[in-house]
PDB file of C-alpha atoms in Angstrom:
ATOM      1  CA  UNK A1250      40.153 -79.330  -7.640  1.00  0.00           C
ATOM      2  CA  UNK A1251      43.020 -77.891  -9.715  1.00  0.00           C
ATOM      3  CA  UNK A1252      40.719 -77.268 -12.666  1.00  0.00           C
ATOM      4  CA  UNK A1253      38.507 -75.191 -10.399  1.00  0.00           C
ATOM      5  CA  UNK A1254      41.172 -73.080  -8.779  1.00  0.00           C
ATOM      6  CA  UNK A1255      43.264 -72.279 -11.833  1.00  0.00           C
ATOM      7  CA  UNK A1256      40.608 -70.152 -13.558  1.00  0.00           C
ATOM      8  CA  UNK A1257      40.361 -67.645 -10.701  1.00  0.00           C
ATOM      9  CA  UNK A1258      42.445 -64.493 -11.207  1.00  0.00           C
ATOM     10  CA  UNK A1259      45.693 -64.747  -9.277  1.00  0.00           C
ATOM     11  CA  UNK A1260      46.427 -62.349  -6.445  1.00  0.00           C
ATOM     12  CA  UNK A1261      47.519 -59.010  -7.878  1.00  0.00           C
ATOM     13  CA  UNK A1262      46.536 -59.958 -11.417  1.00  0.00           C
ATOM     14  CA  UNK A1263      43.993 -57.122 -11.664  1.00  0.00           C
ATOM     15  CA  UNK A1264      46.808 -54.601 -10.998  1.00  0.00           C
ATOM     16  CA  UNK A1265      48.860 -56.061 -13.867  1.00  0.00           C
ATOM     17  CA  UNK A1266      46.022 -55.851 -16.388  1.00  0.00           C
ATOM     18  CA  UNK A1267      47.089 -54.020 -19.580  1.00  0.00           C
ATOM     19  CA  UNK A1268      45.591 -50.625 -20.299  1.00  0.00           C
ATOM     20  CA  UNK A1269      42.792 -50.003 -22.793  1.00  0.00           C
ATOM     21  CA  UNK A1270      45.356 -48.489 -25.161  1.00  0.00           C
ATOM     22  CA  UNK A1271      47.584 -51.569 -24.918  1.00  0.00           C
ATOM     23  CA  UNK A1272      44.618 -53.838 -25.636  1.00  0.00           C
ATOM     24  CA  UNK A1273      43.660 -51.786 -28.679  1.00  0.00           C
ATOM     25  CA  UNK A1274      47.226 -51.866 -29.968  1.00  0.00           C
ATOM     26  CA  UNK A1275      47.257 -55.655 -29.587  1.00  0.00           C
ATOM     27  CA  UNK A1276      44.159 -55.818 -31.811  1.00  0.00           C
ATOM     28  CA  UNK A1277      45.910 -53.658 -34.400  1.00  0.00           C
ATOM     29  CA  UNK A1278      48.846 -56.063 -34.369  1.00  0.00           C
ATOM     30  CA  UNK A1279      46.506 -58.990 -34.973  1.00  0.00           C
ATOM     31  CA  UNK A1280      44.767 -57.132 -37.791  1.00  0.00           C
ATOM     32  CA  UNK A1281      48.142 -56.570 -39.469  1.00  0.00           C
ATOM     33  CA  UNK A1282      49.058 -60.212 -38.843  1.00  0.00           C
ATOM     34  CA  UNK A1283      45.917 -61.365 -40.704  1.00  0.00           C
ATOM     35  CA  UNK A1284      47.090 -59.358 -43.703  1.00  0.00           C
ATOM     36  CA  UNK A1285      44.636 -56.475 -43.393  1.00  0.00           C
ATOM     37  CA  UNK A1286      45.295 -52.787 -42.851  1.00  0.00           C
ATOM     38  CA  UNK A1287      44.088 -51.413 -39.476  1.00  0.00           C
ATOM     39  CA  UNK A1288      44.319 -47.866 -40.865  1.00  0.00           C
ATOM     40  CA  UNK A1289      41.642 -48.406 -43.517  1.00  0.00           C
ATOM     41  CA  UNK A1290      38.253 -46.813 -42.877  1.00  0.00           C
ATOM     42  CA  UNK A1291      36.344 -49.964 -42.000  1.00  0.00           C
ATOM     43  CA  UNK A1292      38.881 -51.004 -39.356  1.00  0.00           C
ATOM     44  CA  UNK A1293      39.684 -47.656 -37.743  1.00  0.00           C
ATOM     45  CA  UNK A1294      37.363 -48.223 -34.772  1.00  0.00           C
ATOM     46  CA  UNK A1295      37.712 -52.010 -34.690  1.00  0.00           C
ATOM     47  CA  UNK A1296      40.383 -52.104 -31.943  1.00  0.00           C
ATOM     48  CA  UNK A1297      38.189 -50.007 -29.646  1.00  0.00           C
ATOM     49  CA  UNK A1298      35.129 -52.154 -30.425  1.00  0.00           C
ATOM     50  CA  UNK A1299      37.031 -55.418 -29.847  1.00  0.00           C
ATOM     51  CA  UNK A1300      38.391 -54.202 -26.506  1.00  0.00           C
ATOM     52  CA  UNK A1301      34.889 -53.181 -25.416  1.00  0.00           C
ATOM     53  CA  UNK A1302      33.463 -56.510 -26.561  1.00  0.00           C
ATOM     54  CA  UNK A1303      36.155 -58.450 -24.703  1.00  0.00           C
ATOM     55  CA  UNK A1304      35.464 -56.472 -21.541  1.00  0.00           C
ATOM     56  CA  UNK A1305      31.862 -57.710 -21.731  1.00  0.00           C
ATOM     57  CA  UNK A1306      32.573 -61.237 -22.949  1.00  0.00           C
ATOM     58  CA  UNK A1307      35.121 -61.858 -20.179  1.00  0.00           C
ATOM     59  CA  UNK A1308      33.366 -59.916 -17.429  1.00  0.00           C
ATOM     60  CA  UNK A1309      33.220 -63.065 -15.285  1.00  0.00           C
ATOM     61  CA  UNK A1310      36.757 -62.426 -14.068  1.00  0.00           C
ATOM     62  CA  UNK A1311      35.540 -59.347 -12.225  1.00  0.00           C
ATOM     63  CA  UNK A1312      32.604 -61.037 -10.488  1.00  0.00           C
ATOM     64  CA  UNK A1313      32.581 -63.162  -7.356  1.00  0.00           C
ATOM     65  CA  UNK A1314      30.514 -66.385  -7.238  1.00  0.00           C
ATOM     66  CA  UNK A1315      30.478 -66.143  -3.440  1.00  0.00           C
ATOM     67  CA  UNK A1316      28.761 -62.757  -3.590  1.00  0.00           C
ATOM     68  CA  UNK A1317      26.172 -63.993  -6.069  1.00  0.00           C
ATOM     69  CA  UNK A1318      25.355 -67.035  -3.928  1.00  0.00           C
ATOM     70  CA  UNK A1319      25.670 -65.257  -0.601  1.00  0.00           C
ATOM     71  CA  UNK A1320      21.976 -64.511  -0.132  1.00  0.00           C
ATOM     72  CA  UNK A1321      19.834 -67.569   0.584  1.00  0.00           C
ATOM     73  CA  UNK A1322      16.304 -68.202   1.841  1.00  0.00           C
ATOM     74  CA  UNK A1323      15.305 -70.421   4.748  1.00  0.00           C
ATOM     75  CA  UNK A1324      11.505 -69.986   4.705  1.00  0.00           C
ATOM     76  CA  UNK A1325      10.758 -72.900   2.399  1.00  0.00           C
ATOM     77  CA  UNK A1326       8.039 -74.673   4.446  1.00  0.00           C
ATOM     78  CA  UNK A1327      10.235 -77.726   4.907  1.00  0.00           C
ATOM     79  CA  UNK A1328      10.876 -78.271   1.189  1.00  0.00           C
ATOM     80  CA  UNK A1329      13.659 -80.851   0.760  1.00  0.00           C
ATOM     81  CA  UNK A1330      13.273 -82.196  -2.772  1.00  0.00           C
ATOM     82  CA  UNK A1331      15.332 -81.402  -5.846  1.00  0.00           C
ATOM     83  CA  UNK A1332      15.573 -77.832  -7.139  1.00  0.00           C
ATOM     84  CA  UNK A1333      16.356 -77.902 -10.845  1.00  0.00           C
ATOM     85  CA  UNK A1334      17.028 -74.984 -13.180  1.00  0.00           C
ATOM     86  CA  UNK A1335      17.355 -76.367 -16.667  1.00  0.00           C
ATOM     87  CA  UNK A1336      18.072 -75.039 -20.156  1.00  0.00           C
ATOM     88  CA  UNK A1337      20.197 -72.102 -18.977  1.00  0.00           C
ATOM     89  CA  UNK A1338      21.744 -70.713 -22.173  1.00  0.00           C
ATOM     90  CA  UNK A1339      25.338 -69.549 -22.024  1.00  0.00           C
ATOM     91  CA  UNK A1340      28.154 -68.318 -24.224  1.00  0.00           C
ATOM     92  CA  UNK A1341      31.755 -68.945 -23.262  1.00  0.00           C
ATOM     93  CA  UNK A1342      35.136 -69.046 -24.981  1.00  0.00           C
ATOM     94  CA  UNK A1343      37.530 -71.950 -25.381  1.00  0.00           C
ATOM     95  CA  UNK A1344      40.760 -71.256 -23.536  1.00  0.00           C
ATOM     96  CA  UNK A1345      42.757 -73.051 -26.228  1.00  0.00           C
ATOM     97  CA  UNK A1346      41.613 -71.076 -29.288  1.00  0.00           C
ATOM     98  CA  UNK A1347      39.510 -68.212 -27.829  1.00  0.00           C
ATOM     99  CA  UNK A1348      36.539 -69.054 -30.025  1.00  0.00           C
ATOM    100  CA  UNK A1349      32.968 -69.451 -28.733  1.00  0.00           C
ATOM    101  CA  UNK A1350      31.410 -72.308 -26.822  1.00  0.00           C
ATOM    102  CA  UNK A1351      27.611 -72.154 -27.091  1.00  0.00           C
ATOM    103  CA  UNK A1352      25.384 -74.328 -24.969  1.00  0.00           C
ATOM    104  CA  UNK A1353      22.905 -74.931 -22.178  1.00  0.00           C
ATOM    105  CA  UNK A1354      23.475 -75.786 -18.554  1.00  0.00           C
ATOM    106  CA  UNK A1355      21.196 -77.803 -16.282  1.00  0.00           C
ATOM    107  CA  UNK A1356      21.819 -77.303 -12.570  1.00  0.00           C
ATOM    108  CA  UNK A1357      20.136 -79.060  -9.639  1.00  0.00           C
ATOM    109  CA  UNK A1358      20.692 -79.356  -5.913  1.00  0.00           C
ATOM    110  CA  UNK A1359      19.091 -81.082  -2.940  1.00  0.00           C
ATOM    111  CA  UNK A1360      18.547 -78.387  -0.286  1.00  0.00           C
ATOM    112  CA  UNK A1361      19.471 -78.780   3.331  1.00  0.00           C
ATOM    113  CA  UNK A1362      17.372 -76.062   4.933  1.00  0.00           C
ATOM    114  CA  UNK A1363      18.386 -73.198   2.620  1.00  0.00           C
ATOM    115  CA  UNK A1364      17.611 -72.456  -1.028  1.00  0.00           C
ATOM    116  CA  UNK A1365      18.994 -70.043  -3.595  1.00  0.00           C
ATOM    117  CA  UNK A1366      17.042 -67.482  -5.548  1.00  0.00           C
ATOM    118  CA  UNK A1367      16.497 -69.122  -8.930  1.00  0.00           C
ATOM    119  CA  UNK A1368      18.139 -66.256 -10.815  1.00  0.00           C
ATOM    120  CA  UNK A1369      21.316 -66.811  -8.786  1.00  0.00           C
ATOM    121  CA  UNK A1370      21.845 -70.189 -10.435  1.00  0.00           C
ATOM    122  CA  UNK A1371      21.633 -68.631 -13.891  1.00  0.00           C
ATOM    123  CA  UNK A1372      23.956 -65.810 -12.849  1.00  0.00           C
ATOM    124  CA  UNK A1373      26.491 -68.327 -11.554  1.00  0.00           C
ATOM    125  CA  UNK A1374      26.549 -70.023 -14.952  1.00  0.00           C
ATOM    126  CA  UNK A1375      27.024 -66.591 -16.526  1.00  0.00           C
ATOM    127  CA  UNK A1376      29.961 -65.682 -14.262  1.00  0.00           C
ATOM    128  CA  UNK A1377      31.925 -68.827 -15.026  1.00  0.00           C
ATOM    129  CA  UNK A1378      30.860 -68.817 -18.678  1.00  0.00           C
ATOM    130  CA  UNK A1379      32.294 -65.352 -19.198  1.00  0.00           C
ATOM    131  CA  UNK A1380      35.840 -66.565 -18.633  1.00  0.00           C
ATOM    132  CA  UNK A1381      38.214 -68.551 -20.807  1.00  0.00           C
ATOM    133  CA  UNK A1382      37.115 -72.127 -20.232  1.00  0.00           C
ATOM    134  CA  UNK A1383      37.155 -75.783 -20.940  1.00  0.00           C
ATOM    135  CA  UNK A1384      33.746 -77.392 -20.685  1.00  0.00           C
ATOM    136  CA  UNK A1385      34.992 -79.848 -18.087  1.00  0.00           C
ATOM    137  CA  UNK A1386      36.253 -77.070 -15.821  1.00  0.00           C
ATOM    138  CA  UNK A1387      33.086 -75.010 -16.284  1.00  0.00           C
ATOM    139  CA  UNK A1388      30.926 -77.946 -15.223  1.00  0.00           C
ATOM    140  CA  UNK A1389      33.027 -78.622 -12.132  1.00  0.00           C
ATOM    141  CA  UNK A1390      33.239 -74.950 -11.131  1.00  0.00           C
ATOM    142  CA  UNK A1391      29.471 -74.481 -11.096  1.00  0.00           C
ATOM    143  CA  UNK A1392      28.927 -77.579  -8.955  1.00  0.00           C
ATOM    144  CA  UNK A1393      31.796 -76.749  -6.606  1.00  0.00           C
ATOM    145  CA  UNK A1394      30.600 -73.176  -5.988  1.00  0.00           C
ATOM    146  CA  UNK A1395      27.078 -74.269  -5.035  1.00  0.00           C
ATOM    147  CA  UNK A1396      28.373 -77.092  -2.842  1.00  0.00           C
ATOM    148  CA  UNK A1397      30.826 -74.818  -1.032  1.00  0.00           C
ATOM    149  CA  UNK A1398      28.495 -71.870  -0.414  1.00  0.00           C
ATOM    150  CA  UNK A1399      25.100 -73.521   0.104  1.00  0.00           C
ATOM    151  CA  UNK A1400      26.246 -76.862   1.560  1.00  0.00           C
ATOM    152  CA  UNK A1401      23.293 -78.782   0.096  1.00  0.00           C
ATOM    153  CA  UNK A1402      22.897 -82.556   0.286  1.00  0.00           C
ATOM    154  CA  UNK A1403      24.137 -82.769  -3.276  1.00  0.00           C
ATOM    155  CA  UNK A1404      24.613 -80.915  -6.564  1.00  0.00           C
ATOM    156  CA  UNK A1405      24.179 -82.096 -10.155  1.00  0.00           C
ATOM    157  CA  UNK A1406      25.345 -80.185 -13.228  1.00  0.00           C
ATOM    158  CA  UNK A1407      25.105 -81.135 -16.891  1.00  0.00           C
ATOM    159  CA  UNK A1408      26.356 -78.995 -19.760  1.00  0.00           C
ATOM    160  CA  UNK A1409      25.517 -79.633 -23.413  1.00  0.00           C
ATOM    161  CA  UNK A1410      27.537 -77.387 -25.717  1.00  0.00           C
ATOM    162  CA  UNK A1411      28.886 -76.906 -29.207  1.00  0.00           C
ATOM    163  CA  UNK A1412      32.519 -75.857 -29.536  1.00  0.00           C
ATOM    164  CA  UNK A1413      33.180 -73.633 -32.508  1.00  0.00           C
ATOM    165  CA  UNK A1414      36.849 -74.594 -32.370  1.00  0.00           C
ATOM    166  CA  UNK A1415      35.580 -77.935 -33.746  1.00  0.00           C
ATOM    167  CA  UNK A1416      32.984 -76.436 -36.081  1.00  0.00           C
ATOM    168  CA  UNK A1417      34.934 -73.527 -37.614  1.00  0.00           C
ATOM    169  CA  UNK A1418      38.473 -74.936 -37.692  1.00  0.00           C
ATOM    170  CA  UNK A1419      40.334 -78.221 -37.310  1.00  0.00           C
ATOM    171  CA  UNK A1420      37.997 -81.144 -38.007  1.00  0.00           C
ATOM    172  CA  UNK A1421      35.150 -78.704 -38.921  1.00  0.00           C
ATOM    173  CA  UNK A1422      32.351 -80.939 -37.646  1.00  0.00           C
ATOM    174  CA  UNK A1423      29.335 -78.644 -37.381  1.00  0.00           C
ATOM    175  CA  UNK A1424      26.468 -79.658 -35.110  1.00  0.00           C
ATOM    176  CA  UNK A1425      28.380 -82.033 -32.833  1.00  0.00           C
ATOM    177  CA  UNK A1426      27.902 -81.320 -29.135  1.00  0.00           C
ATOM    178  CA  UNK A1427      29.718 -82.327 -25.964  1.00  0.00           C
ATOM    179  CA  UNK A1428      28.024 -83.481 -22.742  1.00  0.00           C
ATOM    180  CA  UNK A1429      29.713 -83.160 -19.353  1.00  0.00           C
ATOM    181  CA  UNK A1430      28.349 -83.893 -15.883  1.00  0.00           C
ATOM    182  CA  UNK A1431      29.434 -83.372 -12.296  1.00  0.00           C
ATOM    183  CA  UNK A1432      27.713 -84.888  -9.262  1.00  0.00           C
ATOM    184  CA  UNK A1433      28.366 -84.261  -5.570  1.00  0.00           C
ATOM    185  CA  UNK A1434      26.877 -85.614  -2.348  1.00  0.00           C
ATOM    186  CA  UNK A1435      23.709 -87.652  -2.732  1.00  0.00           C
ATOM    187  CA  UNK A1436      23.747 -87.203  -6.499  1.00  0.00           C
ATOM    188  CA  UNK A1437      27.183 -88.812  -6.608  1.00  0.00           C
ATOM    189  CA  UNK A1438      26.337 -91.618  -4.192  1.00  0.00           C
ATOM    190  CA  UNK A1439      22.804 -92.436  -5.301  1.00  0.00           C
ATOM    191  CA  UNK A1440      22.297 -93.721  -8.842  1.00  0.00           C
ATOM    192  CA  UNK A1441      18.530 -93.239  -8.501  1.00  0.00           C
ATOM    193  CA  UNK A1442      18.985 -89.508  -7.878  1.00  0.00           C
ATOM    194  CA  UNK A1443      21.291 -89.248 -10.882  1.00  0.00           C
ATOM    195  CA  UNK A1444      18.707 -91.006 -13.021  1.00  0.00           C
ATOM    196  CA  UNK A1445      15.930 -88.730 -11.759  1.00  0.00           C
ATOM    197  CA  UNK A1446      17.990 -85.650 -12.590  1.00  0.00           C
ATOM    198  CA  UNK A1447      18.710 -86.912 -16.100  1.00  0.00           C
ATOM    199  CA  UNK A1448      15.055 -87.821 -16.642  1.00  0.00           C
ATOM    200  CA  UNK A1449      13.821 -84.406 -15.517  1.00  0.00           C
ATOM    201  CA  UNK A1450      16.171 -82.432 -17.773  1.00  0.00           C
ATOM    202  CA  UNK A1451      15.118 -84.498 -20.780  1.00  0.00           C
ATOM    203  CA  UNK A1452      11.376 -84.499 -20.112  1.00  0.00           C
TER     204      UNK A1452
END
């Protein structure tokens, strides 16, 4: 579970967060490092814009998965079969190079008396996506959060994503995607349930 825990902000980290002015100055330093001039007209407001963009792109650090998943519904008329939300688009950033990861998540669970509002699943993907990530950790975090809060009979998560750190730099292989999966409970123990999940997301 180390990959899950390590991406949560540490105790007191919010208090140590740099100021807006410090963030903007850091952008100016990077602009100078690239060889450009942060004082030229086109770049004058860039530090402020980058800081604002980063506040949005990494807003997942300020949101709690437990709060998002806290409200559940029990009036489901005895429904016990798979609940699948597929093709959830997300944008994240690679923690190694801070460039985008673009993909889709497919999330399913087998309820045990309680179900989540469908939008909560998409919001959970958004919370974890808007942090610095590896795809492996992102996949595990989504599954772990649902398992811990809802306590279903099992959770299945698949992520299919393109990493721009591979497309824009390094090997520069555009169009290649990475698949990761995490299964818990009955999805982990029952190959037939895994196969049904994979069939449904590809149908």
